[in-house]
Amino acid sequence: MNAGSTPARVRAAGAVLWRRDDAGTVEVAVVHRPHYGDWSLPKGKLDAGETTPVAAAREVAEETGFDAVLGRFLTRVEYEVRTRGGQAPKTVDYFGAEAVGGHFVPNHEVDRLRWLSPAAAESVLDYPADRGVLREFLALPARLTTLLLVRHAKAGKRDEWNGDDDLRPLSDAGLRQAEAVRELVRPFRPGPVFAAPRLRCVQTVHGVAEELGTDVQHEQLLSEEGYWPEPETGIARLLGIVAEGGTPLVCSQGGVIPDVVARLAERDGVPLPSTKNGTVASKKGSVWLLSFHPGSGWEGRQPEQPPTLAAADYFASPLPDPVTTTH
């Protein structure tokens, strides 16, 4: 490292791994690391080219042996660490993660794991930052409904395409972005898969649907032409998709996504990050991770109580890229 240069940031990701006991009470996992002699939350450094969701899920599996489904983004912790070149900044991005299988086997990184009530876990964790992450996890219900809202990947310039614009395909760069989207969303276990009926939207999430052995369902109300005549109808359809369950993945267009996210956030009081010109971010190939309180009494497309937005987190394009979050 040259004199006066800024040391490279160390990036890591982790999770509050949780489950319910036989009585239905939430328990969280804390791990003991023999090398440091501490109790902490599972976490670790990103591998080259990894996004934080992929790294968080991988680290949970490697350190705890549990298979987990990621939920909402919790927080980012920042501190200084010692490196060969001196001190360097480190960031750790944390997610909620529900254990859905597996079992703990002691390994060289973690020799003990304990499932504890949140209160007991907070008393065991050695670091104030970890206790802060746990409190952020407890600020909302452990299980929310996740919606992954994707803007289609790059499809070349519209004025250079001579055919029907609905049939404009992804460019080579767009195909790489689509693959990056597939890798990024996998830890959230997406499905079902929806897209505006534009080839570029369908292509962006086709790999996800193919991996699930299902088809991409067309949603005209979430295309630019279908949404803008009656935006409230499009919002109602999106909430209907949320209420139908699963972890829906929806691919739409840049003329729709900012308005959808802004309307939901304003309705439910969730602040959002914005670009310099005051618009909601929505780059090609980007993903909004939207977490909802589930609704109730759903009949057809008219709920007694529709789902409400609880948190919104944005993964910018090109991927991988740091996450910008707000709650």
Short mmCIF file of C-alpha atoms in Angstrom, two decimals:
data_model
loop_
_atom_site.label_atom_id
_atom_site.label_comp_id
_atom_site.label_asym_id
_atom_site.label_seq_id
_atom_site.Cartn_x
_atom_site.Cartn_y
_atom_site.Cartn_z
CA MET A 1 0.00 0.00 0.00
CA ASN A 2 1.39 3.41 -0.98
CA ALA A 3 1.94 6.02 1.70
CA GLY A 4 -1.17 8.12 2.12
CA SER A 5 -3.46 5.73 0.25
CA THR A 6 -6.79 4.67 1.74
CA PRO A 7 -6.91 1.01 2.80
CA ALA A 8 -9.46 -1.12 0.96
CA ARG A 9 -12.76 -1.60 2.74
CA VAL A 10 -13.33 -5.09 4.13
CA ARG A 11 -16.87 -6.24 3.33
CA ALA A 12 -18.72 -8.96 5.20
CA ALA A 13 -22.27 -10.21 5.72
CA GLY A 14 -24.13 -12.11 8.39
CA ALA A 15 -27.55 -12.88 9.78
CA VAL A 16 -29.76 -13.23 12.79
CA LEU A 17 -30.63 -16.90 12.32
CA TRP A 18 -33.98 -17.72 13.88
CA ARG A 19 -36.54 -20.48 14.30
CA ARG A 20 -39.62 -21.23 16.39
CA ASP A 21 -39.54 -23.77 19.21
CA ASP A 22 -42.31 -26.31 19.88
CA ALA A 23 -44.35 -23.62 21.64
CA GLY A 24 -44.07 -21.26 18.68
CA THR A 25 -41.65 -18.88 20.42
CA VAL A 26 -38.85 -17.30 18.40
CA GLU A 27 -35.33 -18.47 19.20
CA VAL A 28 -32.13 -17.03 17.73
CA ALA A 29 -28.75 -18.68 17.22
CA VAL A 30 -25.54 -17.41 18.77
CA VAL A 31 -22.21 -18.98 17.89
CA HIS A 32 -18.93 -19.37 19.78
CA ARG A 33 -15.75 -18.76 17.81
CA PRO A 34 -12.79 -20.49 19.46
CA HIS A 35 -10.21 -18.39 17.59
CA TYR A 36 -11.59 -15.21 19.17
CA GLY A 37 -13.09 -16.76 22.30
CA ASP A 38 -16.34 -14.84 21.78
CA TRP A 39 -20.08 -15.33 21.28
CA SER A 40 -21.40 -13.58 18.18
CA LEU A 41 -23.85 -13.73 15.31
CA PRO A 42 -22.82 -15.81 12.28
CA LYS A 43 -20.99 -13.66 9.73
CA GLY A 44 -17.99 -13.65 7.42
CA LYS A 45 -16.20 -11.89 4.58
CA LEU A 46 -17.57 -11.73 1.05
CA ASP A 47 -15.87 -13.91 -1.53
CA ALA A 48 -14.79 -12.24 -4.76
CA GLY A 49 -17.84 -11.18 -6.78
CA GLU A 50 -20.36 -12.07 -4.06
CA THR A 51 -23.32 -9.95 -3.10
CA THR A 52 -24.18 -9.52 0.55
CA PRO A 53 -27.30 -11.78 0.46
CA VAL A 54 -25.32 -14.63 -1.09
CA ALA A 55 -22.50 -14.18 1.40
CA ALA A 56 -24.90 -14.03 4.36
CA ALA A 57 -26.60 -17.29 3.39
CA ARG A 58 -23.27 -19.01 2.69
CA GLU A 59 -21.76 -17.92 6.01
CA VAL A 60 -24.82 -19.13 7.92
CA ALA A 61 -24.53 -22.53 6.24
CA GLU A 62 -20.77 -22.80 6.77
CA GLU A 63 -20.73 -21.66 10.39
CA THR A 64 -23.95 -23.22 11.68
CA GLY A 65 -24.82 -26.09 9.31
CA PHE A 66 -28.35 -24.70 8.91
CA ASP A 67 -30.10 -24.04 5.63
CA ALA A 68 -31.80 -20.64 5.86
CA VAL A 69 -34.16 -18.41 3.90
CA LEU A 70 -33.22 -14.75 4.00
CA GLY A 71 -35.81 -12.15 4.91
CA ARG A 72 -35.49 -8.42 5.38
CA PHE A 73 -32.24 -6.51 5.54
CA LEU A 74 -31.56 -5.47 9.13
CA THR A 75 -28.66 -3.03 9.32
CA ARG A 76 -25.07 -2.31 8.41
CA VAL A 77 -22.37 -2.30 11.09
CA GLU A 78 -19.15 -0.36 10.45
CA TYR A 79 -15.88 -0.49 12.39
CA GLU A 80 -12.11 -0.59 11.97
CA VAL A 81 -10.11 -3.83 11.72
CA ARG A 82 -6.41 -4.56 11.73
CA THR A 83 -4.92 -5.68 8.40
CA ARG A 84 -1.42 -6.24 7.06
CA GLY A 85 -1.40 -2.65 5.88
CA GLY A 86 -2.61 -1.26 9.21
CA GLN A 87 -6.19 -0.30 10.06
CA ALA A 88 -8.95 -0.68 7.47
CA PRO A 89 -12.70 0.09 7.51
CA LYS A 90 -15.02 -2.92 7.64
CA THR A 91 -18.74 -3.14 6.98
CA VAL A 92 -20.99 -6.07 7.87
CA ASP A 93 -24.48 -6.24 6.35
CA TYR A 94 -26.99 -8.28 8.36
CA PHE A 95 -30.23 -9.98 7.31
CA GLY A 96 -32.91 -11.91 9.12
CA ALA A 97 -32.66 -15.60 8.19
CA GLU A 98 -35.14 -18.35 9.04
CA ALA A 99 -33.66 -21.80 9.63
CA VAL A 100 -35.52 -24.32 7.48
CA GLY A 101 -33.31 -27.40 7.79
CA GLY A 102 -29.92 -28.76 8.73
CA HIS A 103 -28.15 -29.22 12.04
CA PHE A 104 -25.06 -27.90 13.75
CA VAL A 105 -21.73 -29.70 13.45
CA PRO A 106 -18.72 -28.16 15.24
CA ASN A 107 -16.12 -26.85 12.82
CA HIS A 108 -12.85 -24.91 12.84
CA GLU A 109 -14.67 -21.55 12.87
CA VAL A 110 -17.49 -22.33 15.31
CA ASP A 111 -17.27 -24.95 18.04
CA ARG A 112 -20.57 -24.25 19.83
CA LEU A 113 -24.03 -23.01 18.87
CA ARG A 114 -26.86 -22.12 21.24
CA TRP A 115 -30.53 -21.50 20.45
CA LEU A 116 -31.74 -18.88 22.90
CA SER A 117 -34.62 -16.51 23.50
CA PRO A 118 -33.80 -13.04 22.17
CA ALA A 119 -33.41 -11.70 25.72
CA ALA A 120 -31.01 -14.50 26.65
CA ALA A 121 -29.11 -14.09 23.39
CA GLU A 122 -28.61 -10.40 24.04
CA SER A 123 -27.07 -11.18 27.42
CA VAL A 124 -24.68 -13.72 25.85
CA LEU A 125 -23.46 -11.74 22.82
CA ASP A 126 -20.07 -10.16 23.52
CA TYR A 127 -20.27 -7.13 21.25
CA PRO A 128 -22.56 -4.09 21.51
CA ALA A 129 -22.85 -4.02 17.71
CA ASP A 130 -24.25 -7.56 17.66
CA ARG A 131 -26.74 -6.65 20.36
CA GLY A 132 -27.80 -3.68 18.24
CA VAL A 133 -28.34 -5.96 15.25
CA LEU A 134 -30.50 -8.24 17.39
CA ARG A 135 -32.59 -5.31 18.57
CA GLU A 136 -33.10 -4.26 14.95
CA PHE A 137 -34.32 -7.79 14.19
CA LEU A 138 -36.80 -7.55 17.07
CA ALA A 139 -38.18 -4.20 15.85
CA LEU A 140 -40.47 -6.05 13.41
CA PRO A 141 -42.02 -9.52 13.38
CA ALA A 142 -39.54 -12.27 12.57
CA ARG A 143 -41.52 -13.48 9.56
CA LEU A 144 -42.74 -10.94 7.03
CA THR A 145 -43.77 -11.48 3.42
CA THR A 146 -40.96 -10.70 0.99
CA LEU A 147 -41.56 -9.24 -2.47
CA LEU A 148 -38.60 -8.91 -4.84
CA LEU A 149 -39.29 -6.10 -7.32
CA VAL A 150 -36.80 -6.16 -10.20
CA ARG A 151 -36.22 -3.67 -12.97
CA HIS A 152 -35.44 -5.42 -16.24
CA ALA A 153 -31.79 -5.68 -17.26
CA LYS A 154 -30.14 -3.77 -20.10
CA ALA A 155 -31.77 -4.27 -23.50
CA GLY A 156 -29.87 -1.94 -25.78
CA LYS A 157 -31.06 1.39 -27.12
CA ARG A 158 -34.69 1.69 -28.13
CA ASP A 159 -33.87 3.86 -31.17
CA GLU A 160 -31.50 1.16 -32.48
CA TRP A 161 -34.20 -1.53 -32.42
CA ASN A 162 -36.33 -1.71 -35.56
CA GLY A 163 -38.90 -4.26 -34.42
CA ASP A 164 -41.78 -4.25 -31.99
CA ASP A 165 -40.47 -2.68 -28.77
CA ASP A 166 -42.26 -5.35 -26.72
CA LEU A 167 -39.88 -7.85 -28.35
CA ARG A 168 -36.65 -5.92 -27.72
CA PRO A 169 -34.32 -8.50 -26.13
CA LEU A 170 -31.64 -8.18 -23.49
CA SER A 171 -28.19 -7.17 -24.64
CA ASP A 172 -25.10 -9.20 -23.73
CA ALA A 173 -24.61 -6.91 -20.73
CA GLY A 174 -28.27 -7.42 -19.85
CA LEU A 175 -27.90 -11.18 -19.94
CA ARG A 176 -25.01 -10.88 -17.49
CA GLN A 177 -27.16 -8.66 -15.27
CA ALA A 178 -30.00 -11.19 -15.41
CA GLU A 179 -27.62 -13.91 -14.22
CA ALA A 180 -26.47 -11.61 -11.41
CA VAL A 181 -30.11 -11.04 -10.42
CA ARG A 182 -30.69 -14.78 -10.32
CA GLU A 183 -27.70 -15.25 -8.01
CA LEU A 184 -28.72 -12.35 -5.77
CA VAL A 185 -32.33 -13.42 -5.21
CA ARG A 186 -31.65 -17.14 -4.71
CA PRO A 187 -31.08 -16.85 -0.89
CA PHE A 188 -34.59 -15.41 -0.53
CA ARG A 189 -36.12 -18.54 -2.16
CA PRO A 190 -38.25 -16.63 -4.69
CA GLY A 191 -41.43 -17.92 -6.24
CA PRO A 192 -43.85 -17.47 -7.94
CA VAL A 193 -42.33 -15.36 -10.75
CA PHE A 194 -44.13 -12.53 -12.58
CA ALA A 195 -43.14 -10.06 -15.28
CA ALA A 196 -44.58 -7.29 -17.37
CA PRO A 197 -45.31 -8.80 -20.81
CA ARG A 198 -42.16 -7.41 -22.42
CA LEU A 199 -39.48 -9.76 -23.67
CA ARG A 200 -36.75 -7.92 -21.75
CA CYS A 201 -38.72 -8.25 -18.50
CA VAL A 202 -39.44 -11.94 -19.03
CA GLN A 203 -35.83 -12.66 -20.00
CA THR A 204 -34.54 -10.93 -16.86
CA VAL A 205 -36.31 -13.41 -14.56
CA HIS A 206 -36.56 -16.42 -16.87
CA GLY A 207 -33.54 -18.03 -15.23
CA VAL A 208 -35.19 -17.82 -11.82
CA ALA A 209 -38.38 -19.44 -13.11
CA GLU A 210 -36.38 -22.10 -14.94
CA GLU A 211 -34.52 -22.92 -11.74
CA LEU A 212 -37.87 -23.33 -9.97
CA GLY A 213 -39.33 -25.45 -12.78
CA THR A 214 -42.14 -22.97 -13.37
CA ASP A 215 -43.24 -20.35 -15.91
CA VAL A 216 -43.03 -16.57 -15.81
CA GLN A 217 -46.56 -15.24 -15.37
CA HIS A 218 -47.39 -12.10 -17.36
CA GLU A 219 -48.78 -9.07 -15.49
CA GLN A 220 -50.04 -6.40 -17.87
CA LEU A 221 -51.07 -4.13 -14.99
CA LEU A 222 -47.40 -3.85 -14.01
CA SER A 223 -46.20 -2.75 -17.44
CA GLU A 224 -45.90 0.94 -18.25
CA GLU A 225 -48.89 0.85 -20.59
CA GLY A 226 -51.01 -1.18 -18.21
CA TYR A 227 -50.09 0.66 -15.02
CA TRP A 228 -50.48 4.35 -15.80
CA PRO A 229 -54.14 4.52 -16.87
CA GLU A 230 -55.09 3.43 -13.31
CA PRO A 231 -52.07 3.24 -10.96
CA GLU A 232 -54.25 2.24 -8.00
CA THR A 233 -55.36 -0.85 -9.91
CA GLY A 234 -51.73 -1.80 -10.49
CA ILE A 235 -50.92 -1.27 -6.80
CA ALA A 236 -53.92 -3.42 -5.86
CA ARG A 237 -52.69 -6.20 -8.14
CA LEU A 238 -49.21 -6.06 -6.63
CA LEU A 239 -50.68 -6.30 -3.13
CA GLY A 240 -52.81 -9.18 -4.35
CA ILE A 241 -49.66 -10.98 -5.43
CA VAL A 242 -48.15 -10.37 -1.99
CA ALA A 243 -51.30 -11.66 -0.27
CA GLU A 244 -51.27 -14.85 -2.34
CA GLY A 245 -48.17 -15.99 -0.44
CA GLY A 246 -44.71 -17.27 -1.20
CA THR A 247 -41.86 -14.91 -1.98
CA PRO A 248 -43.03 -13.39 -5.25
CA LEU A 249 -40.52 -12.03 -7.74
CA VAL A 250 -41.91 -9.34 -10.05
CA CYS A 251 -40.00 -7.81 -12.97
CA SER A 252 -41.26 -4.48 -14.26
CA GLN A 253 -40.07 -1.30 -15.97
CA GLY A 254 -38.40 1.94 -14.99
CA GLY A 255 -41.58 3.88 -15.67
CA VAL A 256 -43.48 1.84 -13.07
CA ILE A 257 -41.20 0.78 -10.22
CA PRO A 258 -40.37 4.22 -8.74
CA ASP A 259 -44.05 5.16 -8.57
CA VAL A 260 -45.08 1.82 -7.06
CA VAL A 261 -42.42 2.00 -4.35
CA ALA A 262 -43.11 5.68 -3.63
CA ARG A 263 -46.88 5.14 -3.30
CA LEU A 264 -46.48 2.16 -0.99
CA ALA A 265 -43.91 3.95 1.14
CA GLU A 266 -46.04 7.09 1.46
CA ARG A 267 -49.16 5.07 2.26
CA ASP A 268 -47.46 3.06 5.01
CA GLY A 269 -45.00 5.62 6.37
CA VAL A 270 -41.75 3.99 5.24
CA PRO A 271 -38.99 6.50 4.35
CA LEU A 272 -37.02 5.80 1.18
CA PRO A 273 -33.58 6.64 -0.18
CA SER A 274 -33.73 8.79 -3.30
CA THR A 275 -31.50 9.89 -6.12
CA LYS A 276 -30.17 13.44 -6.38
CA ASN A 277 -33.17 14.58 -8.37
CA GLY A 278 -35.56 13.27 -5.74
CA THR A 279 -36.84 10.20 -7.57
CA VAL A 280 -36.89 6.66 -6.22
CA ALA A 281 -33.88 4.68 -7.43
CA SER A 282 -34.52 2.03 -10.08
CA LYS A 283 -31.48 1.22 -12.22
CA LYS A 284 -31.62 -1.52 -14.81
CA GLY A 285 -31.00 -4.89 -13.20
CA SER A 286 -31.66 -3.52 -9.71
CA VAL A 287 -33.78 -5.14 -7.02
CA TRP A 288 -36.10 -3.67 -4.39
CA LEU A 289 -36.47 -5.99 -1.40
CA LEU A 290 -39.91 -5.08 -0.04
CA SER A 291 -41.06 -6.58 3.26
CA PHE A 292 -44.77 -6.61 4.10
CA HIS A 293 -46.97 -7.28 7.06
CA PRO A 294 -49.42 -9.82 5.58
CA GLY A 295 -53.02 -8.81 5.06
CA SER A 296 -56.10 -10.71 6.12
CA GLY A 297 -59.45 -11.80 4.74
CA TRP A 298 -58.29 -11.98 1.13
CA GLU A 299 -61.08 -12.75 -1.28
CA GLY A 300 -60.30 -12.47 -4.95
CA ARG A 301 -58.50 -9.14 -5.25
CA GLN A 302 -60.29 -7.20 -2.50
CA PRO A 303 -58.73 -7.76 0.96
CA GLU A 304 -60.39 -6.77 4.19
CA GLN A 305 -56.95 -5.62 5.26
CA PRO A 306 -54.33 -5.43 2.49
CA PRO A 307 -50.65 -6.12 3.16
CA THR A 308 -48.74 -3.11 4.47
CA LEU A 309 -45.14 -2.19 3.71
CA ALA A 310 -42.81 -2.66 6.70
CA ALA A 311 -39.34 -2.14 5.21
CA ALA A 312 -37.75 -1.35 1.86
CA ASP A 313 -34.18 -2.14 0.82
CA TYR A 314 -32.53 -1.38 -2.52
CA PHE A 315 -29.78 -3.31 -4.31
CA ALA A 316 -28.35 -1.12 -7.02
CA SER A 317 -27.15 -2.16 -10.45
CA PRO A 318 -24.68 -3.24 -11.71
CA LEU A 319 -24.57 -6.24 -9.41
CA PRO A 320 -22.91 -7.06 -7.09
CA ASP A 321 -23.24 -3.72 -5.35
CA PRO A 322 -23.67 -2.40 -1.81
CA VAL A 323 -27.19 -2.29 -0.47
CA THR A 324 -28.89 1.00 0.36
CA THR A 325 -31.51 0.52 3.03
CA THR A 326 -34.15 2.25 4.99
CA HIS A 327 -36.94 1.17 7.33
#
